[in-house]
PDB file of C-alpha atoms in Angstrom:
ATOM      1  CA  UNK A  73     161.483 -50.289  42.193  1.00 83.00           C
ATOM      2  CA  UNK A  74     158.798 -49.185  44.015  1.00 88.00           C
ATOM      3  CA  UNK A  75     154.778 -49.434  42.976  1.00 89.00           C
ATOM      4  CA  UNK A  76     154.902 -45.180  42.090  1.00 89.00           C
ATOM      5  CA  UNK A  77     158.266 -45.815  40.301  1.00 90.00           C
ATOM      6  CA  UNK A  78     156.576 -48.822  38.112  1.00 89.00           C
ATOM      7  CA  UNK A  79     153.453 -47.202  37.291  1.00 90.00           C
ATOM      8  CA  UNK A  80     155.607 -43.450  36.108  1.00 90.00           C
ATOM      9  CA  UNK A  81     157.736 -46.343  33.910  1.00 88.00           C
ATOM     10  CA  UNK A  82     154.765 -47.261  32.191  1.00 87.00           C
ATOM     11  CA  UNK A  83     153.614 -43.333  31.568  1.00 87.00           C
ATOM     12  CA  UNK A  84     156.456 -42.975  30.363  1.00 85.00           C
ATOM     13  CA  UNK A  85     156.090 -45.178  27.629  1.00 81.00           C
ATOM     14  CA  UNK A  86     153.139 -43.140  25.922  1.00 77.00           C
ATOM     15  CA  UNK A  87     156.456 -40.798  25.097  1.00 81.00           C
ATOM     16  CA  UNK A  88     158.794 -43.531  24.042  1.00 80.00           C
ATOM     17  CA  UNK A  89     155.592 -45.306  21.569  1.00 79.00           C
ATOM     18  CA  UNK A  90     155.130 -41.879  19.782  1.00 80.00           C
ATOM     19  CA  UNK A  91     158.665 -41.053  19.258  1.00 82.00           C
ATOM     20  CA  UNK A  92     159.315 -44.882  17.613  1.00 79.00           C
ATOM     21  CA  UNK A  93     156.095 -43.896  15.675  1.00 79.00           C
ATOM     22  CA  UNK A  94     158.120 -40.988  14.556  1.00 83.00           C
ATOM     23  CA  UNK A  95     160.900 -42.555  14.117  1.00 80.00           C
ATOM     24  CA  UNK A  96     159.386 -45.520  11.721  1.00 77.00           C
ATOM     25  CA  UNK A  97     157.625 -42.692   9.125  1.00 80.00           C
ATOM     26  CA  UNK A  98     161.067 -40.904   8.906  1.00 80.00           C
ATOM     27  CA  UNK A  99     162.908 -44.533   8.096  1.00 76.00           C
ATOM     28  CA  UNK A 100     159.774 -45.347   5.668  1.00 76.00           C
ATOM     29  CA  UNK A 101     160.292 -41.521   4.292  1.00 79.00           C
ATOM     30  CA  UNK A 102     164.001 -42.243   3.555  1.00 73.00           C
ATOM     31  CA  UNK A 103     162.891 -45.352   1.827  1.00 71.00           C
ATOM     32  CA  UNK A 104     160.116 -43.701  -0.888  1.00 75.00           C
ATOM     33  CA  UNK A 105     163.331 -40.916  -0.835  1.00 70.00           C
ATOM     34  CA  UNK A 106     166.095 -43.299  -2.080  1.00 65.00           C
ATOM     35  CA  UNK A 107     167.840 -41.788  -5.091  1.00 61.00           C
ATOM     36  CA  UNK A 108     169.317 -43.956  -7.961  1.00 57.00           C
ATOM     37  CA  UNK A 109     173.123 -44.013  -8.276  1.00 55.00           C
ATOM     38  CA  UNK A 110     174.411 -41.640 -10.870  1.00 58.00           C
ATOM     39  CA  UNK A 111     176.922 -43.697 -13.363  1.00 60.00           C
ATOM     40  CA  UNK A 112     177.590 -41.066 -15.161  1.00 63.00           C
ATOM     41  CA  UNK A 113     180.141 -39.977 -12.862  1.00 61.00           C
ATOM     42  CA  UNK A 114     183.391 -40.968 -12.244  1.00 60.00           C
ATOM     43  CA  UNK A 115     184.354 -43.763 -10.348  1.00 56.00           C
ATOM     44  CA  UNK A 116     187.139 -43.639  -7.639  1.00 54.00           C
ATOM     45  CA  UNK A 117     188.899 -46.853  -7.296  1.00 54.00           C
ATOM     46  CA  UNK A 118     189.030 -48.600  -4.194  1.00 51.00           C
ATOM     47  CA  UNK A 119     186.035 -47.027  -3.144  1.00 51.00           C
ATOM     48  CA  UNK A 120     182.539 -49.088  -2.405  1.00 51.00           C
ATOM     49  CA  UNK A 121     179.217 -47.153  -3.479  1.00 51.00           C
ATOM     50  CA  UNK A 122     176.402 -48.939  -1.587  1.00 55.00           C
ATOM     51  CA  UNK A 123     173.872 -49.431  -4.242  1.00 62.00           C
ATOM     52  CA  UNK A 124     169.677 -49.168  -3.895  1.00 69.00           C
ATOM     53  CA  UNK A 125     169.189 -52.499  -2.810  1.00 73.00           C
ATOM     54  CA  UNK A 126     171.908 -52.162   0.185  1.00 73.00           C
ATOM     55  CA  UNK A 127     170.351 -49.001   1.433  1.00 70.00           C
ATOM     56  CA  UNK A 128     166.755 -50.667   1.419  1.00 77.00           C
ATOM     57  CA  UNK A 129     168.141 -53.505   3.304  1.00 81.00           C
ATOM     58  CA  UNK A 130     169.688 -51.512   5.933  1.00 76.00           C
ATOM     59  CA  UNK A 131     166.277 -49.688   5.966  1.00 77.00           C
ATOM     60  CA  UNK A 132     164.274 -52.617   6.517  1.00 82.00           C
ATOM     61  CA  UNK A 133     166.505 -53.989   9.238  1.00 82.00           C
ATOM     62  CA  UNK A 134     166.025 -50.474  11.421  1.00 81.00           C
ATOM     63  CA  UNK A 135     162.235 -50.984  10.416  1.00 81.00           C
ATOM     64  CA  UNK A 136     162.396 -54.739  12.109  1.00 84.00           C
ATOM     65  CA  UNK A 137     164.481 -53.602  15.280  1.00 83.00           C
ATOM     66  CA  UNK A 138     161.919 -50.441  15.601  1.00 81.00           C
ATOM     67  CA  UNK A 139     159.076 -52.828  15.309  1.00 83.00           C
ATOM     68  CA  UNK A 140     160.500 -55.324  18.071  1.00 84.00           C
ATOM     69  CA  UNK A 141     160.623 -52.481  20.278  1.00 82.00           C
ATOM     70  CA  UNK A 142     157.643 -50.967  19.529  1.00 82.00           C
ATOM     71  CA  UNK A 143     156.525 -54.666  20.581  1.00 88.00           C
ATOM     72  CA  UNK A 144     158.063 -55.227  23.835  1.00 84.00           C
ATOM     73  CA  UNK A 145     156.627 -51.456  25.149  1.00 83.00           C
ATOM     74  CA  UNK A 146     153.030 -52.641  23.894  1.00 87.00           C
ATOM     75  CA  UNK A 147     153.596 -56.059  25.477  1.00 91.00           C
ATOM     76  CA  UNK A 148     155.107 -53.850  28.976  1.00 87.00           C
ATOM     77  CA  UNK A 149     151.190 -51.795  29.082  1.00 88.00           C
ATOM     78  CA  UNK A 150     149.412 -55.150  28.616  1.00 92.00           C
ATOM     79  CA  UNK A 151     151.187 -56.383  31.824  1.00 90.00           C
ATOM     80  CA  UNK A 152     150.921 -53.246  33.700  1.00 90.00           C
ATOM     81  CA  UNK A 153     146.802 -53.551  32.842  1.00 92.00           C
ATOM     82  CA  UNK A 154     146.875 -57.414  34.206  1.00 92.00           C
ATOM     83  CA  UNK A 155     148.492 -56.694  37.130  1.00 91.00           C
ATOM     84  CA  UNK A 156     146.180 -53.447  38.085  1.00 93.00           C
ATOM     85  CA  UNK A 157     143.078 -55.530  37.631  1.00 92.00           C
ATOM     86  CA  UNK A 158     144.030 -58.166  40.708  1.00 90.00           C
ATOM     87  CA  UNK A 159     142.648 -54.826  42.345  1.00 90.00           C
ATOM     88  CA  UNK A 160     140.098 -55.250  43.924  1.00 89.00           C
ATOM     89  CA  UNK A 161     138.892 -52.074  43.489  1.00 81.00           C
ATOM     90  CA  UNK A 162     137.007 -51.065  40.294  1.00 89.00           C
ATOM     91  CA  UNK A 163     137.438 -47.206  40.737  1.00 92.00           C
ATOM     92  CA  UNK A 164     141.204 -47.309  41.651  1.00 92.00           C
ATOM     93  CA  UNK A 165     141.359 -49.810  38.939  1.00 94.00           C
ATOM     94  CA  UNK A 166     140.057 -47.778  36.144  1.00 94.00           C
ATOM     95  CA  UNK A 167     142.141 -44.235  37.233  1.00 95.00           C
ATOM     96  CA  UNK A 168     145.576 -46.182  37.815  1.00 95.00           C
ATOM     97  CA  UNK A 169     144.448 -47.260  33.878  1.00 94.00           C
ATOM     98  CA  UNK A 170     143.251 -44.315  32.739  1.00 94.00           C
ATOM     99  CA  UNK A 171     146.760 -42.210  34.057  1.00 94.00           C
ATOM    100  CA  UNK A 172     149.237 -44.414  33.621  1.00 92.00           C
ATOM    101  CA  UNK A 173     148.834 -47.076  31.012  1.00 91.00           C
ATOM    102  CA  UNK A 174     146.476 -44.960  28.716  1.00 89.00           C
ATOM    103  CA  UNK A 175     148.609 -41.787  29.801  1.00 88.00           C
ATOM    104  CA  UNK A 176     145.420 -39.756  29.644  1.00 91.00           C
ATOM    105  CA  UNK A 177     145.444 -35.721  31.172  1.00 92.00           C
ATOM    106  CA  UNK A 178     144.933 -36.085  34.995  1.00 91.00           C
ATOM    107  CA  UNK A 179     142.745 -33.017  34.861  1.00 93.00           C
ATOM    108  CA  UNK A 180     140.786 -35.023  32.349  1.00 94.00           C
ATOM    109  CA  UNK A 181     140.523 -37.921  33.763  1.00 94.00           C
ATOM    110  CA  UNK A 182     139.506 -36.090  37.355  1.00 94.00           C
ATOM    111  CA  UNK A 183     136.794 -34.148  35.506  1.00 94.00           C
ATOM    112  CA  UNK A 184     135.179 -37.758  33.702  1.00 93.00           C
ATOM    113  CA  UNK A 185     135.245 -39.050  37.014  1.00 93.00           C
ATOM    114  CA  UNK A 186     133.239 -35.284  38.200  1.00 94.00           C
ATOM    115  CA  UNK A 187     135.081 -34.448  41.400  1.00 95.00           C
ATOM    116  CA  UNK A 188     137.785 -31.878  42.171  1.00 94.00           C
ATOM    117  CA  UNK A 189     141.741 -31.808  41.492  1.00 93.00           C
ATOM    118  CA  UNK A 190     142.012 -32.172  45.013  1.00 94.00           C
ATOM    119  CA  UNK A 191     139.800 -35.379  45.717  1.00 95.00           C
ATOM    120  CA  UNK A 192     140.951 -36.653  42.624  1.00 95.00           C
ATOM    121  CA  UNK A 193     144.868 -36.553  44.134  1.00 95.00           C
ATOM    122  CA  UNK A 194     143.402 -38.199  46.836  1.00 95.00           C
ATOM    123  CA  UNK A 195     141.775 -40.825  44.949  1.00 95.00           C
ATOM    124  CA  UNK A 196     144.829 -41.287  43.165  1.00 95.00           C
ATOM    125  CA  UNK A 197     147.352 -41.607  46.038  1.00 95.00           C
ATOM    126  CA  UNK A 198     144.647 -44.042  47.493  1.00 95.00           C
ATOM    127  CA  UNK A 199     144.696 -46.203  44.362  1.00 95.00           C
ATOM    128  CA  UNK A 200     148.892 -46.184  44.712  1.00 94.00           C
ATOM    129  CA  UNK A 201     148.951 -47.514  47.685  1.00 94.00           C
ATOM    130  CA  UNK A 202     146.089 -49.970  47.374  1.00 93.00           C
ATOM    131  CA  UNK A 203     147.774 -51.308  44.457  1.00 93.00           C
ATOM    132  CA  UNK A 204     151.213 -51.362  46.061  1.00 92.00           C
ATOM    133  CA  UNK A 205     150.833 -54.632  47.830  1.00 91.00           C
ATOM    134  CA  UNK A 206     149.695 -56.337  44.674  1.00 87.00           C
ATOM    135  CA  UNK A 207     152.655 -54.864  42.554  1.00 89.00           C
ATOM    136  CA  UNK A 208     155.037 -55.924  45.145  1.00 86.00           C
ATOM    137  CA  UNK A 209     153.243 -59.080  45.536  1.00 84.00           C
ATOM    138  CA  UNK A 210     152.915 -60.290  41.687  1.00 75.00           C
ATOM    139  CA  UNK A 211     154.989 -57.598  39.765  1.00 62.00           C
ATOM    140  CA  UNK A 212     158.243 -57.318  40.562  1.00 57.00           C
ATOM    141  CA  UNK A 213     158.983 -61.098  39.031  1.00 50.00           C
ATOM    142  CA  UNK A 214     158.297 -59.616  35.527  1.00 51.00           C
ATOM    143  CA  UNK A 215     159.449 -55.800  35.995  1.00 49.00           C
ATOM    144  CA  UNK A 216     162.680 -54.655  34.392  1.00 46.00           C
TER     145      UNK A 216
END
């Protein structure tokens, strides 16, 4: 993996973090929307109705597998941040943050930083490849 391909990986995860954010309320919606069994009914032997308890359980363990994930692609940006600040520069440092491990609007990061789209593609190619050496360097060891 190269150092472009690793920092568009970590972009990426803005995207994956909001959809498991979506995905936990609709698992903690179908929990408050649980229904008690109607016994009034008739029963059909042989079959197995999975009672309130069963379904919360089942609930709870997509809850705990969501969470680990959500975990792991917090604990991914941490890294990502570590390993940009062996930069030595503070200006490539703080865009390389700013785009890929905040995921922030390039045109809104080039217009906090006050220069052009075009300078600002510059800057940012310039941070790439100034950062390259150090991914290669300390980041592939930990990089999936």
């Amino acid at each position: 993996m190269t150092a472009t391909e690793y920092l568009e990986s970590i972009r990426r995860l803005d995207v994956r973090l909001r959809m498991k954010e979506k995905e936990r309320a609709c698992v903690e919606q179908d929990i408050c929307s649980i229904q008690a069994i109607d016994y009034s009914k008739d029963h059909v032997s042989g079959t197995h109705t999975a009672d309130i308890a069963d379904k919360i359980t089942r609930l709870d363990d997509i809850i705990a597998e969501i969470e680990r994930e959500w975990d792991e692609l917090i604990n991914r940006r941490a890294a990502a941040r570590r390993l940009i600040r062996t930069m030595p520069d503070g200006i490539g440092q703080e865009l390389l943050i700013a785009v890929y491990v905040r995921a922030r609007d390039i045109h809104e990061v080039a217009d906090d930083m006050h220069v052009s789209r075009s300078q600002f593609y510059r800057m940012r190619m310039a941070a790439i490849q100034e950062f390259a050496p150090y991914y290669h360097k300390l980041g592939q060891i930990g990089t999936p």
